[in-house]
PDB file of C-alpha atoms in Angstrom:
ATOM      1  CA  GLU A 133     -17.599  22.110 113.037  1.00 63.00           C
ATOM      2  CA  ALA A 134     -14.226  22.660 112.024  1.00 63.00           C
ATOM      3  CA  ALA A 135     -14.045  24.700 108.657  1.00 90.00           C
ATOM      4  CA  VAL A 136     -11.319  23.804 106.077  1.00 95.00           C
ATOM      5  CA  THR A 137     -11.514  25.687 102.783  1.00 96.00           C
ATOM      6  CA  GLN A 138      -9.413  24.700  99.691  1.00 97.00           C
ATOM      7  CA  SER A 139      -8.811  26.733  96.622  1.00 96.00           C
ATOM      8  CA  PRO A 140      -9.041  26.324  93.782  1.00 97.00           C
ATOM      9  CA  ARG A 141     -11.466  23.206  93.632  1.00 96.00           C
ATOM     10  CA  ASN A 142     -10.522  22.408  90.175  1.00 97.00           C
ATOM     11  CA  LYS A 143      -7.162  23.228  88.354  1.00 97.00           C
ATOM     12  CA  VAL A 144      -5.867  22.302  84.922  1.00 98.00           C
ATOM     13  CA  ALA A 145      -2.161  23.073  84.507  1.00 97.00           C
ATOM     14  CA  VAL A 146       0.564  22.403  81.916  1.00 97.00           C
ATOM     15  CA  THR A 147       3.479  20.254  82.405  1.00 97.00           C
ATOM     16  CA  GLY A 148       6.326  22.223  83.674  1.00 97.00           C
ATOM     17  CA  GLY A 149       4.163  24.983  85.147  1.00 97.00           C
ATOM     18  CA  LYS A 150       3.901  26.155  88.609  1.00 97.00           C
ATOM     19  CA  VAL A 151       0.732  25.133  90.753  1.00 98.00           C
ATOM     20  CA  THR A 152      -0.170  26.596  94.035  1.00 98.00           C
ATOM     21  CA  LEU A 153      -2.992  24.914  96.172  1.00 98.00           C
ATOM     22  CA  SER A 154      -4.340  26.889  99.143  1.00 98.00           C
ATOM     23  CA  CYS A 155      -5.931  25.776 102.320  1.00 98.00           C
ATOM     24  CA  ASN A 156      -7.368  27.987 105.041  1.00 98.00           C
ATOM     25  CA  GLN A 157      -8.622  26.861 108.487  1.00 96.00           C
ATOM     26  CA  THR A 158     -10.609  28.791 110.901  1.00 93.00           C
ATOM     27  CA  ASN A 159     -10.320  26.629 114.044  1.00 88.00           C
ATOM     28  CA  ASN A 160      -7.061  27.571 115.172  1.00 91.00           C
ATOM     29  CA  HIS A 161      -5.515  24.229 114.945  1.00 91.00           C
ATOM     30  CA  ASN A 162      -1.731  23.848 115.221  1.00 91.00           C
ATOM     31  CA  ASN A 163      -1.487  20.809 112.699  1.00 92.00           C
ATOM     32  CA  MET A 164      -2.260  21.076 109.060  1.00 95.00           C
ATOM     33  CA  TYR A 165      -1.980  18.362 106.383  1.00 95.00           C
ATOM     34  CA  TRP A 166      -1.765  17.867 102.655  1.00 97.00           C
ATOM     35  CA  TYR A 167      -2.719  14.341 101.249  1.00 97.00           C
ATOM     36  CA  ARG A 168      -3.368  13.223  97.579  1.00 97.00           C
ATOM     37  CA  GLN A 169      -5.954  10.653  96.881  1.00 94.00           C
ATOM     38  CA  ASP A 170      -5.332   8.130  93.974  1.00 93.00           C
ATOM     39  CA  THR A 171      -7.201   5.051  93.125  1.00 86.00           C
ATOM     40  CA  GLY A 172      -5.401   2.062  94.545  1.00 84.00           C
ATOM     41  CA  HIS A 173      -3.307   4.142  96.844  1.00 88.00           C
ATOM     42  CA  GLY A 174      -5.680   5.731  99.080  1.00 89.00           C
ATOM     43  CA  LEU A 175      -4.794   8.771 100.929  1.00 93.00           C
ATOM     44  CA  ARG A 176      -0.844   9.465 100.949  1.00 94.00           C
ATOM     45  CA  LEU A 177       0.644  12.111 103.112  1.00 94.00           C
ATOM     46  CA  ILE A 178       2.757  14.698 101.163  1.00 97.00           C
ATOM     47  CA  HIS A 179       3.824  17.509 103.920  1.00 96.00           C
ATOM     48  CA  TYR A 180       2.450  18.515 107.263  1.00 95.00           C
ATOM     49  CA  SER A 181       2.789  21.350 109.771  1.00 94.00           C
ATOM     50  CA  TYR A 182       2.816  21.579 113.400  1.00 92.00           C
ATOM     51  CA  GLY A 183       2.323  25.595 113.225  1.00 93.00           C
ATOM     52  CA  ALA A 184       3.267  28.784 111.506  1.00 96.00           C
ATOM     53  CA  GLY A 185       6.612  28.602 110.046  1.00 96.00           C
ATOM     54  CA  SER A 186       7.087  24.768 110.253  1.00 94.00           C
ATOM     55  CA  THR A 187       6.733  22.147 107.528  1.00 96.00           C
ATOM     56  CA  GLU A 188       7.500  18.453 107.717  1.00 94.00           C
ATOM     57  CA  LYS A 189       7.928  15.857 104.892  1.00 95.00           C
ATOM     58  CA  GLY A 190       5.174  13.214 104.807  1.00 93.00           C
ATOM     59  CA  ASP A 191       5.704   9.878 103.023  1.00 92.00           C
ATOM     60  CA  ILE A 192       5.628  11.255  99.295  1.00 96.00           C
ATOM     61  CA  PRO A 193       7.167  14.756  99.460  1.00 97.00           C
ATOM     62  CA  ASP A 194       9.283  14.482  96.219  1.00 97.00           C
ATOM     63  CA  GLY A 195       8.238  17.005  93.792  1.00 97.00           C
ATOM     64  CA  TYR A 196       6.087  19.101  96.321  1.00 98.00           C
ATOM     65  CA  LYS A 197       6.994  21.921  98.567  1.00 98.00           C
ATOM     66  CA  ALA A 198       4.820  23.401 101.430  1.00 98.00           C
ATOM     67  CA  SER A 199       4.616  26.597 103.074  1.00 98.00           C
ATOM     68  CA  ARG A 200       2.935  27.566 106.375  1.00 98.00           C
ATOM     69  CA  PRO A 201       2.923  31.391 106.777  1.00 97.00           C
ATOM     70  CA  SER A 202       0.505  31.607 109.348  1.00 97.00           C
ATOM     71  CA  GLN A 203      -1.694  29.537 111.694  1.00 96.00           C
ATOM     72  CA  GLU A 204      -4.743  29.677 109.309  1.00 97.00           C
ATOM     73  CA  ASN A 205      -3.020  28.958 106.000  1.00 98.00           C
ATOM     74  CA  PHE A 206      -0.997  26.009 104.499  1.00 98.00           C
ATOM     75  CA  SER A 207      -0.028  25.887 100.744  1.00 98.00           C
ATOM     76  CA  LEU A 208       1.170  22.998  98.571  1.00 98.00           C
ATOM     77  CA  ILE A 209       3.349  24.149  95.856  1.00 98.00           C
ATOM     78  CA  LEU A 210       4.280  22.208  92.656  1.00 97.00           C
ATOM     79  CA  GLU A 211       7.248  24.166  91.088  1.00 96.00           C
ATOM     80  CA  LEU A 212       7.300  21.909  87.958  1.00 97.00           C
ATOM     81  CA  ALA A 213       4.046  20.138  87.638  1.00 97.00           C
ATOM     82  CA  THR A 214       4.170  16.625  85.762  1.00 98.00           C
ATOM     83  CA  PRO A 215       1.239  14.683  84.494  1.00 97.00           C
ATOM     84  CA  SER A 216       1.982  12.103  87.385  1.00 97.00           C
ATOM     85  CA  GLN A 217       0.878  14.725  89.765  1.00 98.00           C
ATOM     86  CA  THR A 218      -2.734  14.650  88.446  1.00 98.00           C
ATOM     87  CA  SER A 219      -4.745  13.614  91.395  1.00 97.00           C
ATOM     88  CA  VAL A 220      -7.122  14.978  94.068  1.00 96.00           C
ATOM     89  CA  TYR A 221      -5.662  16.726  96.948  1.00 97.00           C
ATOM     90  CA  PHE A 222      -6.898  17.235 100.354  1.00 96.00           C
ATOM     91  CA  CYS A 223      -6.046  19.650 103.121  1.00 97.00           C
ATOM     92  CA  ALA A 224      -6.795  18.739 106.636  1.00 95.00           C
ATOM     93  CA  SER A 225      -6.360  20.429 109.969  1.00 94.00           C
ATOM     94  CA  GLY A 226      -6.724  19.132 113.636  1.00 91.00           C
ATOM     95  CA  GLU A 227      -5.141  17.741 116.558  1.00 83.00           C
ATOM     96  CA  PRO A 228      -5.300  13.960 116.074  1.00 79.00           C
ATOM     97  CA  GLY A 229      -3.913  12.890 119.542  1.00 76.00           C
ATOM     98  CA  GLY A 230      -5.883  12.401 122.736  1.00 71.00           C
ATOM     99  CA  ASN A 231      -9.327  10.719 123.281  1.00 69.00           C
ATOM    100  CA  THR A 232     -11.266  13.056 121.181  1.00 70.00           C
ATOM    101  CA  GLY A 233      -8.860  14.614 118.595  1.00 81.00           C
ATOM    102  CA  GLN A 234      -9.326  14.019 114.859  1.00 86.00           C
ATOM    103  CA  LEU A 235      -8.464  15.602 111.551  1.00 91.00           C
ATOM    104  CA  TYR A 236     -11.000  17.794 109.606  1.00 93.00           C
ATOM    105  CA  PHE A 237     -10.909  17.787 105.939  1.00 93.00           C
ATOM    106  CA  GLY A 238     -11.577  20.122 103.094  1.00 94.00           C
ATOM    107  CA  GLU A 239     -13.603  19.072 100.110  1.00 92.00           C
ATOM    108  CA  GLY A 240     -10.511  18.397  97.907  1.00 94.00           C
ATOM    109  CA  SER A 241      -8.908  20.135  95.058  1.00 96.00           C
ATOM    110  CA  LYS A 242      -8.826  18.306  91.544  1.00 96.00           C
ATOM    111  CA  LEU A 243      -5.611  18.874  89.616  1.00 98.00           C
ATOM    112  CA  THR A 244      -5.088  17.810  86.203  1.00 98.00           C
ATOM    113  CA  VAL A 245      -1.691  18.265  84.640  1.00 98.00           C
ATOM    114  CA  LEU A 246      -1.612  17.929  80.745  1.00 96.00           C
TER     115      LEU A 246
ATOM    116  CA  ALA B 492       6.940   3.756 110.676  1.00 80.00           C
ATOM    117  CA  GLN B 493       3.316   2.942 110.992  1.00 85.00           C
ATOM    118  CA  SER B 494       1.108   1.633 108.174  1.00 90.00           C
ATOM    119  CA  VAL B 495      -2.343   0.245 107.433  1.00 94.00           C
ATOM    120  CA  THR B 496      -3.534  -2.541 105.192  1.00 95.00           C
ATOM    121  CA  GLN B 497      -7.155  -2.687 103.932  1.00 96.00           C
ATOM    122  CA  PRO B 498      -7.279  -5.791 102.014  1.00 96.00           C
ATOM    123  CA  ASP B 499     -10.608  -5.412 100.399  1.00 96.00           C
ATOM    124  CA  ALA B 500     -10.676  -2.718  97.806  1.00 95.00           C
ATOM    125  CA  ARG B 501     -14.399  -3.354  97.055  1.00 96.00           C
ATOM    126  CA  VAL B 502     -17.186  -4.806  99.317  1.00 97.00           C
ATOM    127  CA  THR B 503     -20.738  -5.445  98.129  1.00 97.00           C
ATOM    128  CA  VAL B 504     -23.515  -6.221 100.565  1.00 97.00           C
ATOM    129  CA  SER B 505     -27.433  -6.020 100.576  1.00 97.00           C
ATOM    130  CA  GLU B 506     -29.307  -3.682 102.587  1.00 97.00           C
ATOM    131  CA  GLY B 507     -29.996  -4.957 105.919  1.00 97.00           C
ATOM    132  CA  ALA B 508     -27.237  -7.320 106.146  1.00 97.00           C
ATOM    133  CA  SER B 509     -24.187  -7.211 108.664  1.00 97.00           C
ATOM    134  CA  LEU B 510     -20.926  -5.603 107.502  1.00 97.00           C
ATOM    135  CA  GLN B 511     -17.315  -5.951 108.524  1.00 97.00           C
ATOM    136  CA  LEU B 512     -14.557  -3.876 106.793  1.00 98.00           C
ATOM    137  CA  ARG B 513     -11.127  -5.081 107.552  1.00 98.00           C
ATOM    138  CA  CYS B 514      -8.118  -3.187 108.623  1.00 97.00           C
ATOM    139  CA  LYS B 515      -4.753  -4.343 109.799  1.00 96.00           C
ATOM    140  CA  TYR B 516      -2.098  -1.891 111.193  1.00 94.00           C
ATOM    141  CA  SER B 517       1.696  -2.093 111.486  1.00 92.00           C
ATOM    142  CA  TYR B 518       3.274  -0.390 114.422  1.00 88.00           C
ATOM    143  CA  SER B 519       5.184  -1.670 117.258  1.00 82.00           C
ATOM    144  CA  GLY B 520       4.071   0.978 119.907  1.00 83.00           C
ATOM    145  CA  THR B 521       0.670   2.317 121.172  1.00 82.00           C
ATOM    146  CA  PRO B 522      -1.400   3.175 118.169  1.00 88.00           C
ATOM    147  CA  TYR B 523      -4.330   5.664 117.695  1.00 91.00           C
ATOM    148  CA  LEU B 524      -6.717   4.134 115.349  1.00 94.00           C
ATOM    149  CA  PHE B 525      -9.194   5.752 113.246  1.00 95.00           C
ATOM    150  CA  TRP B 526     -12.139   5.033 110.689  1.00 97.00           C
ATOM    151  CA  TYR B 527     -13.022   7.680 108.348  1.00 96.00           C
ATOM    152  CA  VAL B 528     -15.755   7.731 105.747  1.00 96.00           C
ATOM    153  CA  GLN B 529     -15.914   9.661 102.367  1.00 94.00           C
ATOM    154  CA  TYR B 530     -19.178  10.024 100.653  1.00 92.00           C
ATOM    155  CA  PRO B 531     -19.073  11.029  96.715  1.00 88.00           C
ATOM    156  CA  ARG B 532     -17.323  14.398  96.090  1.00 83.00           C
ATOM    157  CA  GLN B 533     -16.726  15.230  99.685  1.00 86.00           C
ATOM    158  CA  GLY B 534     -13.886  15.175 102.093  1.00 86.00           C
ATOM    159  CA  LEU B 535     -13.405  12.532 104.888  1.00 91.00           C
ATOM    160  CA  GLN B 536     -15.419  12.532 108.120  1.00 93.00           C
ATOM    161  CA  LEU B 537     -14.630  10.639 111.201  1.00 93.00           C
ATOM    162  CA  LEU B 538     -16.673   7.560 112.044  1.00 96.00           C
ATOM    163  CA  LEU B 539     -14.833   6.626 115.275  1.00 94.00           C
ATOM    164  CA  LYS B 540     -11.579   6.587 116.961  1.00 93.00           C
ATOM    165  CA  TYR B 541      -9.630   4.122 119.394  1.00 92.00           C
ATOM    166  CA  TYR B 542      -7.234   5.834 121.847  1.00 86.00           C
ATOM    167  CA  SER B 543      -7.335   3.771 124.837  1.00 84.00           C
ATOM    168  CA  GLY B 544      -9.372   1.638 127.298  1.00 87.00           C
ATOM    169  CA  ASP B 545     -12.615  -0.362 126.004  1.00 91.00           C
ATOM    170  CA  PRO B 546     -11.313  -2.168 122.825  1.00 93.00           C
ATOM    171  CA  VAL B 547     -14.635  -1.733 121.288  1.00 96.00           C
ATOM    172  CA  VAL B 548     -15.350   1.649 120.211  1.00 95.00           C
ATOM    173  CA  GLN B 549     -18.878   2.992 119.277  1.00 95.00           C
ATOM    174  CA  GLY B 550     -19.042   5.360 116.348  1.00 93.00           C
ATOM    175  CA  VAL B 551     -21.770   7.399 114.463  1.00 92.00           C
ATOM    176  CA  ASN B 552     -24.588   5.847 112.545  1.00 93.00           C
ATOM    177  CA  GLY B 553     -24.386   2.400 114.350  1.00 95.00           C
ATOM    178  CA  PHE B 554     -20.730   1.713 113.422  1.00 97.00           C
ATOM    179  CA  GLU B 555     -18.544   0.081 115.897  1.00 97.00           C
ATOM    180  CA  ALA B 556     -14.770  -1.229 115.704  1.00 97.00           C
ATOM    181  CA  GLU B 557     -12.854  -3.588 117.865  1.00 96.00           C
ATOM    182  CA  PHE B 558      -9.268  -3.034 118.513  1.00 94.00           C
ATOM    183  CA  ILE B 559      -7.395  -6.477 118.848  1.00 93.00           C
ATOM    184  CA  LYS B 560      -3.868  -5.922 119.683  1.00 91.00           C
ATOM    185  CA  SER B 561      -2.629  -9.440 119.257  1.00 91.00           C
ATOM    186  CA  ASN B 562      -3.863  -9.355 115.816  1.00 92.00           C
ATOM    187  CA  SER B 563      -2.926  -5.774 114.943  1.00 93.00           C
ATOM    188  CA  SER B 564      -6.422  -5.362 113.640  1.00 95.00           C
ATOM    189  CA  PHE B 565      -9.127  -2.597 113.981  1.00 97.00           C
ATOM    190  CA  HIS B 566     -12.073  -4.033 111.898  1.00 97.00           C
ATOM    191  CA  LEU B 567     -15.250  -1.841 111.410  1.00 98.00           C
ATOM    192  CA  ARG B 568     -18.609  -3.353 111.883  1.00 98.00           C
ATOM    193  CA  LYS B 569     -22.215  -2.639 111.569  1.00 98.00           C
ATOM    194  CA  ALA B 570     -25.127  -4.905 112.456  1.00 97.00           C
ATOM    195  CA  SER B 571     -27.556  -3.902 109.526  1.00 97.00           C
ATOM    196  CA  VAL B 572     -26.358  -1.529 106.680  1.00 97.00           C
ATOM    197  CA  HIS B 573     -28.576   0.972 104.899  1.00 96.00           C
ATOM    198  CA  TRP B 574     -28.172   2.011 101.144  1.00 95.00           C
ATOM    199  CA  SER B 575     -26.793   5.460 102.448  1.00 94.00           C
ATOM    200  CA  ASP B 576     -23.911   3.783 103.900  1.00 96.00           C
ATOM    201  CA  SER B 577     -22.483   3.368 100.323  1.00 96.00           C
ATOM    202  CA  ALA B 578     -19.285   5.181 100.358  1.00 96.00           C
ATOM    203  CA  VAL B 579     -15.450   4.827 100.767  1.00 96.00           C
ATOM    204  CA  TYR B 580     -14.065   3.847 104.120  1.00 97.00           C
ATOM    205  CA  PHE B 581     -10.658   4.545 105.381  1.00 96.00           C
ATOM    206  CA  CYS B 582      -8.649   3.078 108.279  1.00 97.00           C
ATOM    207  CA  ALA B 583      -5.914   5.278 109.746  1.00 95.00           C
ATOM    208  CA  VAL B 584      -3.308   5.101 112.442  1.00 93.00           C
ATOM    209  CA  SER B 585      -0.942   7.412 114.325  1.00 89.00           C
ATOM    210  CA  ALA B 586       1.637   6.578 116.691  1.00 83.00           C
ATOM    211  CA  ALA B 587       1.618   7.389 120.254  1.00 75.00           C
ATOM    212  CA  SER B 588       5.139   9.027 119.773  1.00 73.00           C
ATOM    213  CA  ASN B 589       4.096  11.156 117.271  1.00 75.00           C
ATOM    214  CA  THR B 590       0.234  11.668 117.166  1.00 74.00           C
ATOM    215  CA  ASN B 591       0.526  14.435 114.692  1.00 79.00           C
ATOM    216  CA  LYS B 592       1.411  12.099 111.681  1.00 87.00           C
ATOM    217  CA  VAL B 593      -1.550  10.206 110.475  1.00 90.00           C
ATOM    218  CA  VAL B 594      -1.228   7.594 107.826  1.00 92.00           C
ATOM    219  CA  PHE B 595      -4.163   6.354 106.056  1.00 94.00           C
ATOM    220  CA  GLY B 596      -4.971   2.957 104.235  1.00 94.00           C
ATOM    221  CA  THR B 597      -5.999   2.445 100.454  1.00 94.00           C
ATOM    222  CA  GLY B 598      -9.749   2.476 101.439  1.00 95.00           C
ATOM    223  CA  THR B 599     -12.614   0.156 100.934  1.00 97.00           C
ATOM    224  CA  ARG B 600     -15.472   1.019  98.564  1.00 96.00           C
ATOM    225  CA  LEU B 601     -18.684  -0.286 100.203  1.00 97.00           C
ATOM    226  CA  GLN B 602     -21.674  -0.632  97.720  1.00 97.00           C
ATOM    227  CA  VAL B 603     -25.139  -1.500  99.442  1.00 97.00           C
ATOM    228  CA  LEU B 604     -27.567  -2.978  97.248  1.00 95.00           C
ATOM    229  CA  PRO B 605     -31.339  -2.285  97.741  1.00 89.00           C
TER     230      PRO B 605
END
């Protein structure tokens, strides 16, 4: 079973502060993803990556940066956090193509911006 | 770009009843289609996936889904639900031209009454 670990699991930040959410996967997947989950919006894709050194914009990238320094690690960075970024963030890794490919999700990071 | 619509935010059924959760996708090419389930305070887990071939796909725990291209639909079904099926269910799509970008719907919260 693929292992995706997120940290921190809970974070309270102040408006204008910098927040970094970290994600680690141990299954050598090329692709990694950051989604946010909000009531009424489901999961929305923020950034994703094809491998170390690459980042791609998802559907809602504004206000977020991503960093993929290695195959195992993928970070989501909020340089100037705002209350509208209060949400639950999920990291995923996987190879969704082909007959059996899928994404594996972490347990989520709850961010509250005051 | 691909997208997914799940028209029912909440569905309530009695234990033992049959279930259908609706999903319609928008994509002009060949889609990869997924159903994921999210139990409380957890990440998402794959239920089933359609890639090609038989349009009826069997998943875990007695779930199945049918790909109907003419209707752009991928509804999830179960013949007899159990109280433990109470969860949030997400439909997702990726494009054959870019299988790495996976887009999710807004989710359907299923409540199974004992």
